[in-house]
Coordinates of C-alpha atoms in Angstrom, one line a residue:
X10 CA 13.2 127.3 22.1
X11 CA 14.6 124.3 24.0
X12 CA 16.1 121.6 21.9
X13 CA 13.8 119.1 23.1
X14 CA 11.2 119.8 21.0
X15 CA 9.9 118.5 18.2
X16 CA 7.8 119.1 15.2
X17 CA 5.8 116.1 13.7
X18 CA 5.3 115.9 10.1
X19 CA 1.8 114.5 8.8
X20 CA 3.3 111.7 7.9
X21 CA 4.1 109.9 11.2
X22 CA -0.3 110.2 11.6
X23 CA -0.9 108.3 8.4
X24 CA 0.9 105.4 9.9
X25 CA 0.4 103.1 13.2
X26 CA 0.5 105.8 16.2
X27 CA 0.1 103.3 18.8
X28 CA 4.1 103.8 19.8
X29 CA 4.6 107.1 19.5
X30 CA 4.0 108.6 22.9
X31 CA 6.7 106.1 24.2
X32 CA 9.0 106.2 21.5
X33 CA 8.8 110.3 21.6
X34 CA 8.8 110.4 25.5
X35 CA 12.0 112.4 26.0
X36 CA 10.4 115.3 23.2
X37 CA 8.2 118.1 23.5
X38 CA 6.0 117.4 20.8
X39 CA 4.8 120.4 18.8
X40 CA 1.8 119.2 16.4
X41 CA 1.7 122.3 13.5
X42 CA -2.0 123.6 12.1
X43 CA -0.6 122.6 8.8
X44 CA -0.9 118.6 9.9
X45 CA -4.3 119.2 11.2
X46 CA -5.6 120.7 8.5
X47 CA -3.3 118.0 5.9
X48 CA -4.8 115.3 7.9
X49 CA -8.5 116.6 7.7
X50 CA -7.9 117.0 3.8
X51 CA -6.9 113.4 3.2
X52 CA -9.7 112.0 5.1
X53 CA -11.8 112.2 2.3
X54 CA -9.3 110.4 -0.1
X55 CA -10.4 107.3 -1.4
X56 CA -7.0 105.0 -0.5
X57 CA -5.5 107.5 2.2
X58 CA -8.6 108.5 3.9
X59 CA -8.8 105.6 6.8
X60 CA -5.2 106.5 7.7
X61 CA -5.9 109.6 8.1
X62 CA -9.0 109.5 10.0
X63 CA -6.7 107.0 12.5
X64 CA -4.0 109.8 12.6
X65 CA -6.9 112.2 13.7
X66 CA -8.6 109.8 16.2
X67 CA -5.3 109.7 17.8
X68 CA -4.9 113.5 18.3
X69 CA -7.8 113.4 19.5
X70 CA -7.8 110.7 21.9
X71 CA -4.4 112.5 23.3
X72 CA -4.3 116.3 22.9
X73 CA -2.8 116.8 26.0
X74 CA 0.4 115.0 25.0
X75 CA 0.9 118.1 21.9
X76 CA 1.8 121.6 21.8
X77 CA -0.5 123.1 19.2
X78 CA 1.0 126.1 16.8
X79 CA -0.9 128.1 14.1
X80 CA 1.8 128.8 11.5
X81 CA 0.7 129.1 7.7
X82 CA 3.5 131.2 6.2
X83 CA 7.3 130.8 5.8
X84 CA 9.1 133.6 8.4
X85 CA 12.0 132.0 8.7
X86 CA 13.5 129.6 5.0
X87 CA 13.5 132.1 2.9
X88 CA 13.1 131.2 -1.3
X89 CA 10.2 128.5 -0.5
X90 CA 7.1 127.4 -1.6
X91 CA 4.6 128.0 0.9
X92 CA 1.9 126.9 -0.9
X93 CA 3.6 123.2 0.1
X94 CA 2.8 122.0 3.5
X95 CA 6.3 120.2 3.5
X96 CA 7.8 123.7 3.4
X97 CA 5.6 125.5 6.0
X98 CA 6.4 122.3 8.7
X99 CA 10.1 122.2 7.5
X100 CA 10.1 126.2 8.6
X101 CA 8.5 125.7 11.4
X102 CA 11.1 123.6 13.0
X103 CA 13.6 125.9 11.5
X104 CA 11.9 129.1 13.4
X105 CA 12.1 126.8 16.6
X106 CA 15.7 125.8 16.4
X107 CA 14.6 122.1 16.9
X108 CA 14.2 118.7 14.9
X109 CA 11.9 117.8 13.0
X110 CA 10.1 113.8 12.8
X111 CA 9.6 112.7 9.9
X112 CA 9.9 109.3 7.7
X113 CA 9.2 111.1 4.5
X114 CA 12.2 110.8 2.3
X115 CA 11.9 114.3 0.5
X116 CA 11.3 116.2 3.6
X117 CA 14.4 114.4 5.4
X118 CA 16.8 115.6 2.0
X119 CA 15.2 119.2 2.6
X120 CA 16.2 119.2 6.5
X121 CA 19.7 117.6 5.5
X122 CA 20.2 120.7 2.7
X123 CA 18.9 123.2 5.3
X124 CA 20.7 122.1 7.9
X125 CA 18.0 120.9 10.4
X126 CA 18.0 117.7 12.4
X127 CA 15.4 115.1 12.0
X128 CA 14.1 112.1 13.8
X129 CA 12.6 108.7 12.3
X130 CA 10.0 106.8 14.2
X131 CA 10.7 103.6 13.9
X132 CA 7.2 101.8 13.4
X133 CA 7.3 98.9 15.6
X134 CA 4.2 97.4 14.4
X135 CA 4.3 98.0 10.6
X136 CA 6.3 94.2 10.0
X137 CA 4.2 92.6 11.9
X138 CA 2.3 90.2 10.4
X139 CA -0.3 88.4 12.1
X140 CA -2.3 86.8 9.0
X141 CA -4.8 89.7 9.4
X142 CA -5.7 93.2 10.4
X143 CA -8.3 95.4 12.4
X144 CA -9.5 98.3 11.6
X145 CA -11.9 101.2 12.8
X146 CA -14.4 102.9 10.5
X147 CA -16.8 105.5 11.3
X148 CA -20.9 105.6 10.7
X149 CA -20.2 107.1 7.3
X150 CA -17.2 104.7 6.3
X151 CA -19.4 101.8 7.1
X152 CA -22.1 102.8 4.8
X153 CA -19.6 103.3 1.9
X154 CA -18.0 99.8 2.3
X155 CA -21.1 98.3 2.1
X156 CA -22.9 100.4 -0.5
X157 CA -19.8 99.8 -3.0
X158 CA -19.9 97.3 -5.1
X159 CA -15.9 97.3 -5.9
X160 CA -13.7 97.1 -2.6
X161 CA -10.9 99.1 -2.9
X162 CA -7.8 97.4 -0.7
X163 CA -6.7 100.6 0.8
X164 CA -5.4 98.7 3.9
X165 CA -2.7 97.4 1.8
X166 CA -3.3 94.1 2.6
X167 CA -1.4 90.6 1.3
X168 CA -3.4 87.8 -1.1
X169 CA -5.1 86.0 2.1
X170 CA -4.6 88.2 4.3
X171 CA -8.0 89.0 6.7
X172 CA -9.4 92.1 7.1
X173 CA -11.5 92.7 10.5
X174 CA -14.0 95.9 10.5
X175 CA -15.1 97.4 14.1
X176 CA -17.2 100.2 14.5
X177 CA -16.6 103.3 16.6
X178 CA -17.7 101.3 19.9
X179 CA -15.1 98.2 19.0
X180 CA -17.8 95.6 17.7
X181 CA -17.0 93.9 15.0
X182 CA -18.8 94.9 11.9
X183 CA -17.5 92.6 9.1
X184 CA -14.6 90.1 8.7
X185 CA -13.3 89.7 5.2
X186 CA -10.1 88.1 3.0
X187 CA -7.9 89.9 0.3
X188 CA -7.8 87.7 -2.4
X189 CA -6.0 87.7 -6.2
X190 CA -9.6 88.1 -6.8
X191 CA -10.6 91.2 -4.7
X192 CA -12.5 90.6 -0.9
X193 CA -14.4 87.7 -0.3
X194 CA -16.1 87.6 2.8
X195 CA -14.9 85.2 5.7
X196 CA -17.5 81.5 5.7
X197 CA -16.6 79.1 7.5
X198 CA -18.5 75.5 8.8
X199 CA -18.8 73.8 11.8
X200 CA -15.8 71.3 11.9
X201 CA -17.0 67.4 12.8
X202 CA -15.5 64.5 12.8
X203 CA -15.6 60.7 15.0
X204 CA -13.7 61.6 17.4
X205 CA -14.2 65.3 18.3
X206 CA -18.1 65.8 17.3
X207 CA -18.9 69.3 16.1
X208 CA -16.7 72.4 17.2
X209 CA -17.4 75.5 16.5
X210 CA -14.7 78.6 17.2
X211 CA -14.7 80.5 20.2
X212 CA -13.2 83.8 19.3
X213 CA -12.5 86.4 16.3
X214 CA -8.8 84.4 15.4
X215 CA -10.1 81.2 15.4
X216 CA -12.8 82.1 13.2
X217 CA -10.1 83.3 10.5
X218 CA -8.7 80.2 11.2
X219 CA -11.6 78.3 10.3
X220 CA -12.0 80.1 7.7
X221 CA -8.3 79.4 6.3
X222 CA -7.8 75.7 7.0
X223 CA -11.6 75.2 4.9
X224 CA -9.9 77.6 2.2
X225 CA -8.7 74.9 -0.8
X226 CA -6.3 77.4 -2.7
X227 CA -4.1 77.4 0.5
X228 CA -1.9 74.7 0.6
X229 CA 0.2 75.5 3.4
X230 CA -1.4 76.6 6.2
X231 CA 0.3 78.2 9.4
X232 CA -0.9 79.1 12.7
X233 CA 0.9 80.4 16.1
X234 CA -0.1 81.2 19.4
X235 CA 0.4 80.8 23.0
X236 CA -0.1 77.7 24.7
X237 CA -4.2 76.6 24.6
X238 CA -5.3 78.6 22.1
X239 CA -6.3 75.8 20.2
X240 CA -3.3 75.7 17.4
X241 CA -3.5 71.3 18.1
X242 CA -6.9 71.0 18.5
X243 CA -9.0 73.0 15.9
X244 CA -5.6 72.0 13.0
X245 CA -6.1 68.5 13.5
X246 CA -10.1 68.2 14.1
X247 CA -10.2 69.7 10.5
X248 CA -8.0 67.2 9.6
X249 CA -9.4 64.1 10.7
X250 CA -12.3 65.9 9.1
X251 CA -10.7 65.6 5.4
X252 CA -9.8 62.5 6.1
X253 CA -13.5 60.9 6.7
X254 CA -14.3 62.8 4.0
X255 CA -11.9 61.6 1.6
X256 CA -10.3 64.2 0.4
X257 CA -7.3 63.0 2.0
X258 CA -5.5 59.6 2.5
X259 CA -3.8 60.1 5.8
X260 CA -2.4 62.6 8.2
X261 CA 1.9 62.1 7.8
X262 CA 2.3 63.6 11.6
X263 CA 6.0 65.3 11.5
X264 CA 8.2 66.3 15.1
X265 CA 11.5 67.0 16.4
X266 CA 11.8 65.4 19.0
X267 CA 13.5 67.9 21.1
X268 CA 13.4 67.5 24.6
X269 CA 11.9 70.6 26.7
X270 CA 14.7 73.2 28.1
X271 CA 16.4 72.7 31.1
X272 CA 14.6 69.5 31.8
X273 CA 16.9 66.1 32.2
X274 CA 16.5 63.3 28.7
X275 CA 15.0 60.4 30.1
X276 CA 17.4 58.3 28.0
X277 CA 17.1 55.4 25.8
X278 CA 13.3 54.6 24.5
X279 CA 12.5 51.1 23.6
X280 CA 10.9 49.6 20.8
X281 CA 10.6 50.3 17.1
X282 CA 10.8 54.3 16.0
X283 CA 6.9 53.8 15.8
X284 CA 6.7 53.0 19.6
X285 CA 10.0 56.2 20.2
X286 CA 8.1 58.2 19.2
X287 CA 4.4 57.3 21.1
X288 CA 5.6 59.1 24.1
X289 CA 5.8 62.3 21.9
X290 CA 2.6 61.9 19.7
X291 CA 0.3 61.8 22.9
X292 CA -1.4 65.3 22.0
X293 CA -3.0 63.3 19.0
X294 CA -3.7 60.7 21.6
X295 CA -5.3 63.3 23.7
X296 CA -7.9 64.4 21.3
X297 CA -8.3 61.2 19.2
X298 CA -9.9 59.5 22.6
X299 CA -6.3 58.4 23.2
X300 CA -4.6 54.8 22.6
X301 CA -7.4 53.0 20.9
X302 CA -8.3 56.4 19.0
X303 CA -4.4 56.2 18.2
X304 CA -4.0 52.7 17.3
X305 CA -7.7 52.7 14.9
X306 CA -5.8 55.5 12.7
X307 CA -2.4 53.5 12.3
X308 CA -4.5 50.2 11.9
X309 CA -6.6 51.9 9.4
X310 CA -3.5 53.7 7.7
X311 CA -5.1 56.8 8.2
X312 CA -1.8 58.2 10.2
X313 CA 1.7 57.7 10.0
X314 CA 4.1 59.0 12.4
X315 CA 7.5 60.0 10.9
X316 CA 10.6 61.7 12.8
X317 CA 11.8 64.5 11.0
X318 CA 15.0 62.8 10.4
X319 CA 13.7 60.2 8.8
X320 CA 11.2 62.3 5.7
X321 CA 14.4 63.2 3.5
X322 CA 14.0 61.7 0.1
X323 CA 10.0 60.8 0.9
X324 CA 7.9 62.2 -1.5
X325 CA 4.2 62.3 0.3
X326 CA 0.8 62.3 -2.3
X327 CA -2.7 62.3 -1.3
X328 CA -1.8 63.4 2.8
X329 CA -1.6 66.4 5.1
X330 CA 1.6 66.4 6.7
X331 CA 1.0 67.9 9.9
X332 CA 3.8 69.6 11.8
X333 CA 3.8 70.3 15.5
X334 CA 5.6 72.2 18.2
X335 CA 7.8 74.0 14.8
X336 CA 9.0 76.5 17.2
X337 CA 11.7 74.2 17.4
X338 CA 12.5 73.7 13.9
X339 CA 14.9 75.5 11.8
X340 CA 14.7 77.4 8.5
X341 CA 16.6 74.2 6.5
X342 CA 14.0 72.2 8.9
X343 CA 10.8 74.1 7.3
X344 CA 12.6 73.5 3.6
X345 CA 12.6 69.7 4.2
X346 CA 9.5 69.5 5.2
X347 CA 8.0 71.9 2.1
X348 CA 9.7 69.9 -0.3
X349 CA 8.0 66.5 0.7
X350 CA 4.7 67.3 -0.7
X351 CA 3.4 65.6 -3.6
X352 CA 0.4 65.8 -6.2
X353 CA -2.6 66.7 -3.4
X354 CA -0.8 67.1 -0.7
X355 CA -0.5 70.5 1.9
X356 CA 0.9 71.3 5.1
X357 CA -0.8 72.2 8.8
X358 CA 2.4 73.4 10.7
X359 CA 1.8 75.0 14.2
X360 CA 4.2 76.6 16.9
X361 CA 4.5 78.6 20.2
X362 CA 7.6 81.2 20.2
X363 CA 7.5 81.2 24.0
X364 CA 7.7 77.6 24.0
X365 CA 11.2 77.2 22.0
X366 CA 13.6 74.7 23.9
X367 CA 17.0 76.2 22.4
X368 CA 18.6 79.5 21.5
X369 CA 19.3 77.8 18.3
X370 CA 15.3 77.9 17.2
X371 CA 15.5 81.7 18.3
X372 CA 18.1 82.6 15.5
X373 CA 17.4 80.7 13.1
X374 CA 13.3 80.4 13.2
X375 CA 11.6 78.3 10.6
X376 CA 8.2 80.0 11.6
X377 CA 9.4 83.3 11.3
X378 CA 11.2 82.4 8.4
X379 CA 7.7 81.0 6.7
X380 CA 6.3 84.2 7.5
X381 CA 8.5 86.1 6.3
X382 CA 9.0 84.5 2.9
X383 CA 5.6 83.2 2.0
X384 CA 3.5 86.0 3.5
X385 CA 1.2 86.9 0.2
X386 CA 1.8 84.3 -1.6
X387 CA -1.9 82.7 -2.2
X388 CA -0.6 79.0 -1.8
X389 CA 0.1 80.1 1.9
X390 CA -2.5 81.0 4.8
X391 CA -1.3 82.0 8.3
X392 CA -3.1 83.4 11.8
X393 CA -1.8 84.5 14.7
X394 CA -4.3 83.4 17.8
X395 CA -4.2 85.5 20.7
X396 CA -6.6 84.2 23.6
X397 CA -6.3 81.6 25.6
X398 CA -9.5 79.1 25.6
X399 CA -8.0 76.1 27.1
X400 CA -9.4 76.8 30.8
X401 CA -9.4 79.6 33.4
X402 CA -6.5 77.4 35.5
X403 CA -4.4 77.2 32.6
X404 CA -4.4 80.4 31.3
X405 CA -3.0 81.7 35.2
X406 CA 0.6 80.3 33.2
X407 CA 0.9 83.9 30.9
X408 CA 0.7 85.6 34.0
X409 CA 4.2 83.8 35.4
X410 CA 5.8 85.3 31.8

């Protein structure tokens, strides 16, 4: 047959399909009755069985994009087991004189000793972390989940890392966190405070993120997203709200000052390094009912406004240091900052990758540092918000991208 084709091993199903048409355009892609019938065995397994049932909702959702083949017996490897599915798939690309796609490390040693090519699909959104993930469960899943009493983690999620349930039309069933201690389901309260009054969230992220900044255990606590998602706004409403509370002595508000790209320094500021850096501390003005709001905190040393430059050495107790605009800050950056904290003490850091104002932040990212070193650890929370709630005007800026 033409060597354009390609045989998919059941593998590939049990994993995020989402990229797999485009990555696989320039194939023929031949889908064997030995996956189907793999794929409709492991749907009833207890920690497989959601992967699979994706991997079949797939198909399903694009049979047009497969060539189908009934093949159940080895014609053409002679010596093998057919009773192993490997074997009969691993044949079947050997009777077509084509390659075979795979990820599974035992099948791609078999195809290397007989002699046929094989192709890895890079999964594009497996390292992805986003603080949480969604998944779809049928009539019949739902009722298990909630009938058992032990919830296995077959999602193989991270300590505080969410878990979003929809149902076969795309509402969302449940929301829940993996814990050290098993799920625990996602509560969250209305944040108030003096100078915000009561919010509530407005979407499924900023739910989770409710949900993580009231969390106790998680001491540093991480959220990106585009520009008005409400990263500034909900972080420090829920810290002022600490603060009246008492369960904190002040907010230690930490920038780099780093001007915005290809816009001109406006040179020498006046003053003291309080009054430097005002001009850049306005989006605390903004929601604390601005300069009087500002000046009540300071007065009250309830907020303290330090230049990242100057926190080396300081050891911070009693605070949440609160960390703006980290796209622009550095790995060594994000270390600084960490070791700062003293006895009850934790960290709100927030960023935009869009929004980073120098190819220096791009290769060598704090954030994506943070995520990637302290992802699952249970003193670290993180969500990724995704909808703009600022206004209708300003979200008309993501279509300019």
């Amino acid at each position: 047959m033409a060597e354009d084709n390609l045989v998919l091993d059941t593998n590939i199903f049990m994993e995020d399909c989402s990229c797999l048409l485009e990555d696989l355009k320039d194939y023929k892609l031949i889908l064997s009755s030995v996956v189907l019938e793999e794929l409709d065995h492991l749907k009833n397994d207890e920690v497989r069985g959601y992967k699979a049932r994706n991997g079949l909702r797939f198909i399903d959702k694009n049979l047009d994009k497969f060539n189908f083949i009934i093949h159940n017996q080895i014609t053409t490897i002679n010596g093998m087991d057919e009773r192993k599915n490997d074997n009969l798939i691993l044949d079947l690309a050997a009777q077509m004189k084509c390659s075979i796609c795979t990820n599974d490390r035992a099948i791609k040693i078999k195809a290397k000793l007989l002699g046929i090519p094989y192709v890895e699909l890079q999964n594009k959104n497996t390292d992805i972390y986003k603080g949480y993930k969604e998944v779809t469960m049928e009539d019949i899943e739902l009722a298990w989940w909630y009938e058992s009493e032990i919830k296995v983690n077959k999602w193989d999620l991270l300590p505080n890392e969410y878990l979003v349930i929809k149902d076969e039309a795309g509402e969302i069933c449940d929301k829940q966190k993996w814990t050290e201690n098993g799920f625990v389901p996602v509560k969250y309260k209305t944040i108030e405070n003096k100078f915000t009054g009561k919010i509530k969230p407005r979407n499924m992220q900023q739910e989770l993120l409710f949900d993580m900044l009231q969390d106790d255990n998680s001491k540093i606590k991480l959220t990106t997203g585009s520009f008005g998602t409400g990263k500034d706004f909900t972080m420090l409403s829920d810290a002022l709200n600490k603060i009246e509370r008492g369960k904190y002595n002040k907010i230690i508000w930490i920038r780099n000052t780093w001007g915005v790209k290809n816009s001109k320094d406006i040179g020498f500021l006046p003053g003291n390094s309080m009054e430097k850096l005002m001009p850049y501390a306005m989006v605390l003005s903004d929601i604390v009912g601005g300069q009087y709001g500002m000046e009540y905190l300071l007065n009250n040393q309830q907020l303290e406004l330090q230049h990242l430059s100057t926190i080396r050495g300081r050891n911070f107790n009693n605070a949440i240091l609160y960390c703006t605009e980290a796209e622009n800050l550095t790995k060594e950056h994000i270390q600084i900052i960490l070791s700062r904290l003293g006895q009850n003490s934790c960290l709100y850091i927030n960023g935009d990758y869009k929004q980073s104002d120098d190819k220096l932040f791009k290769s060598n990212s704090g954030i994506n540092c943070m995520i990637d070193k302290l992802k699952g650890n249970p003193l670290f929370g993180y969500v990724e918000l995704k909808k703009t709630e600022r206004s209708k005007v300003a979200n008309l800026a993501s279509l300019l991208d």
